[in-house]
XYZ file of C-alpha atoms in Angstrom:
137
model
C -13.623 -4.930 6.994
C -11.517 -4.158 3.857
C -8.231 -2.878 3.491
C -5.944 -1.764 1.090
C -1.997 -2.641 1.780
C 0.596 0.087 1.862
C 3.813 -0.422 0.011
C 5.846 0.014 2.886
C 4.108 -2.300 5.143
C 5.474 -5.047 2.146
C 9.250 -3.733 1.820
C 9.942 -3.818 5.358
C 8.213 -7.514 5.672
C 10.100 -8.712 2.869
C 13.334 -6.610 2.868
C 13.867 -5.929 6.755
C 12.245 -8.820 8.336
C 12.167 -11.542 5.653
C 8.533 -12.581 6.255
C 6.526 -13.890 4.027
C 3.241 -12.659 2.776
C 1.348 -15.511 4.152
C 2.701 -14.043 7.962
C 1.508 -10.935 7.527
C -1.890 -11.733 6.127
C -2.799 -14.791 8.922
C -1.451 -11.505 11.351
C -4.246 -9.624 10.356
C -6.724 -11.870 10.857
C -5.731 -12.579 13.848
C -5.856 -9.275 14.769
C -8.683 -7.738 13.031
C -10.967 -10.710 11.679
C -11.441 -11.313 8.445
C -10.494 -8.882 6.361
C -10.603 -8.593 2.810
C -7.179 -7.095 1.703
C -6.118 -5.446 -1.917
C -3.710 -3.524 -3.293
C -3.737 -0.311 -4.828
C -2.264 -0.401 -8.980
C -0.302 2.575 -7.168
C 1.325 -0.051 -4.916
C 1.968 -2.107 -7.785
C 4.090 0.497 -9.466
C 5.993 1.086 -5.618
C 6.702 -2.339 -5.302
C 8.089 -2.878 -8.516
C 9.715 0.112 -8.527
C 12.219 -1.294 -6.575
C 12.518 -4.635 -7.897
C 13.513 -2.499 -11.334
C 16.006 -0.762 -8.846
C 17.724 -3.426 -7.326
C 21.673 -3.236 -7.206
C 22.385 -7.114 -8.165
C 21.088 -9.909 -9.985
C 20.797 -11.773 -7.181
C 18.179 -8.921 -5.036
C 16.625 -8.336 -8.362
C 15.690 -12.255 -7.989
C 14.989 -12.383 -4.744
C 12.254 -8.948 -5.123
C 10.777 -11.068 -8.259
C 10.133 -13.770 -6.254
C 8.810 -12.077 -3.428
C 6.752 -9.801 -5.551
C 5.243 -13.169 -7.066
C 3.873 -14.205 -4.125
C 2.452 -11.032 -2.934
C 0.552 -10.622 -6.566
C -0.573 -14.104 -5.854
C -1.581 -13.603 -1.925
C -3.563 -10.258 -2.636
C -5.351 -9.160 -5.784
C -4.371 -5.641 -7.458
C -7.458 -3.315 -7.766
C -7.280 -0.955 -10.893
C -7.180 2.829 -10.529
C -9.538 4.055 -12.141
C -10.887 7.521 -13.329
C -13.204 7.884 -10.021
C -10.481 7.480 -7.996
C -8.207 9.876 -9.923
C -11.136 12.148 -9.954
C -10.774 11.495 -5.909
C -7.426 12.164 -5.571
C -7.270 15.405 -7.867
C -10.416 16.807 -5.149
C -8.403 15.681 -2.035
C -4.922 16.980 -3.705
C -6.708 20.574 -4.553
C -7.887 20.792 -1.011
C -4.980 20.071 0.677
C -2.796 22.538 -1.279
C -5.766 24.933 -0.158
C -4.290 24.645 3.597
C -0.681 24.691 2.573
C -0.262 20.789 2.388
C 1.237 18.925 -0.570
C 0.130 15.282 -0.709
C 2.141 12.840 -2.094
C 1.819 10.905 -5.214
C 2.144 7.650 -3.300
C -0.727 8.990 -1.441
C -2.913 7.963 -4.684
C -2.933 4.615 -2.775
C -5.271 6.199 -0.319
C -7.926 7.444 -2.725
C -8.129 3.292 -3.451
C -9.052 2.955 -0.125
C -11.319 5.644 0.357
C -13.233 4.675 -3.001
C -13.618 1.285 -1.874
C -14.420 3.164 1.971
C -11.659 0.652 3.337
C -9.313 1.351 5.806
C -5.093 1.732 4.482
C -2.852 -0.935 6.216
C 0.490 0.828 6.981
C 3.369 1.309 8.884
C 3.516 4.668 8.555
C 0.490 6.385 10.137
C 1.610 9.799 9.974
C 1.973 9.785 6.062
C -2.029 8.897 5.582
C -3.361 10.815 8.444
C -2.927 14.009 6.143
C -5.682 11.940 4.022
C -9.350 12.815 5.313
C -11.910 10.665 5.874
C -9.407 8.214 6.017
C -9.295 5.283 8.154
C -5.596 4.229 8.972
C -4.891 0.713 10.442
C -1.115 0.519 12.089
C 0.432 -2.610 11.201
């Protein structure tokens, strides 16, 4: 099984809960196998996002270092043009039926080009994303 990681899933490990990475990946295999898990570039720019947002020197630090380890812990696929291409199609048809989708939402289209399944913690949010399969962590 593959999976791509949802931003939030990471903030509320590292931010809420102080775990690291290594917890919530030996979690998933405990739970679902082996599992080859990624990150979307779109999670990249989330996660960092907020690192660029931090109120002191001393969170800005602390996100850095966390950050670090996650980078190291779980390689960052590109986005690429097929997977714009993807979310553009799934975007259009959405606003079709009255829905508006999300930028952050581009970090499904990774996981539906790759046909993994989104890790999150926020099930609700993807669902709107079909063909998707959505993993609750």
């Amino acid at each position: 099984m593959g999976l791509v990681m949802d931003s939030g899933v990471l903030i509320i490990d590292a931010e809420r809960e102080a775990k690291h990475v290594s917890s919530l990946l030996a979690k998933l295999e405990r739970e679902h196998g082996e599992t080859e898990v990624v990150l979307s570039a779109i999670t990249v720019i989330v996660l960092e996002h907020g690192l660029h947002r931090a109120e002191t020197a001393e969170q800005a630090r602390k996100r850095r270092e966390y950050l670090d380890t996650v980078f190291a812990a779980i390689p960052a696929q590109s986005f690429t043009a097929e997977m714009a291409q993807l979310a553009a199609k799934i975007d259009a048809e959405a606003r079709q039926v009255g829905r508006t989708i999300p930028f952050a939402d581009l970090i499904g289209a990774t996981a539906l080009h790759f046909r993994y399944a989104i890790g999150t913690r926020n099930q609700r949010h993807f669902d709107m994303l079909p063909n998707l399969s959505v993993v609750k962590l």
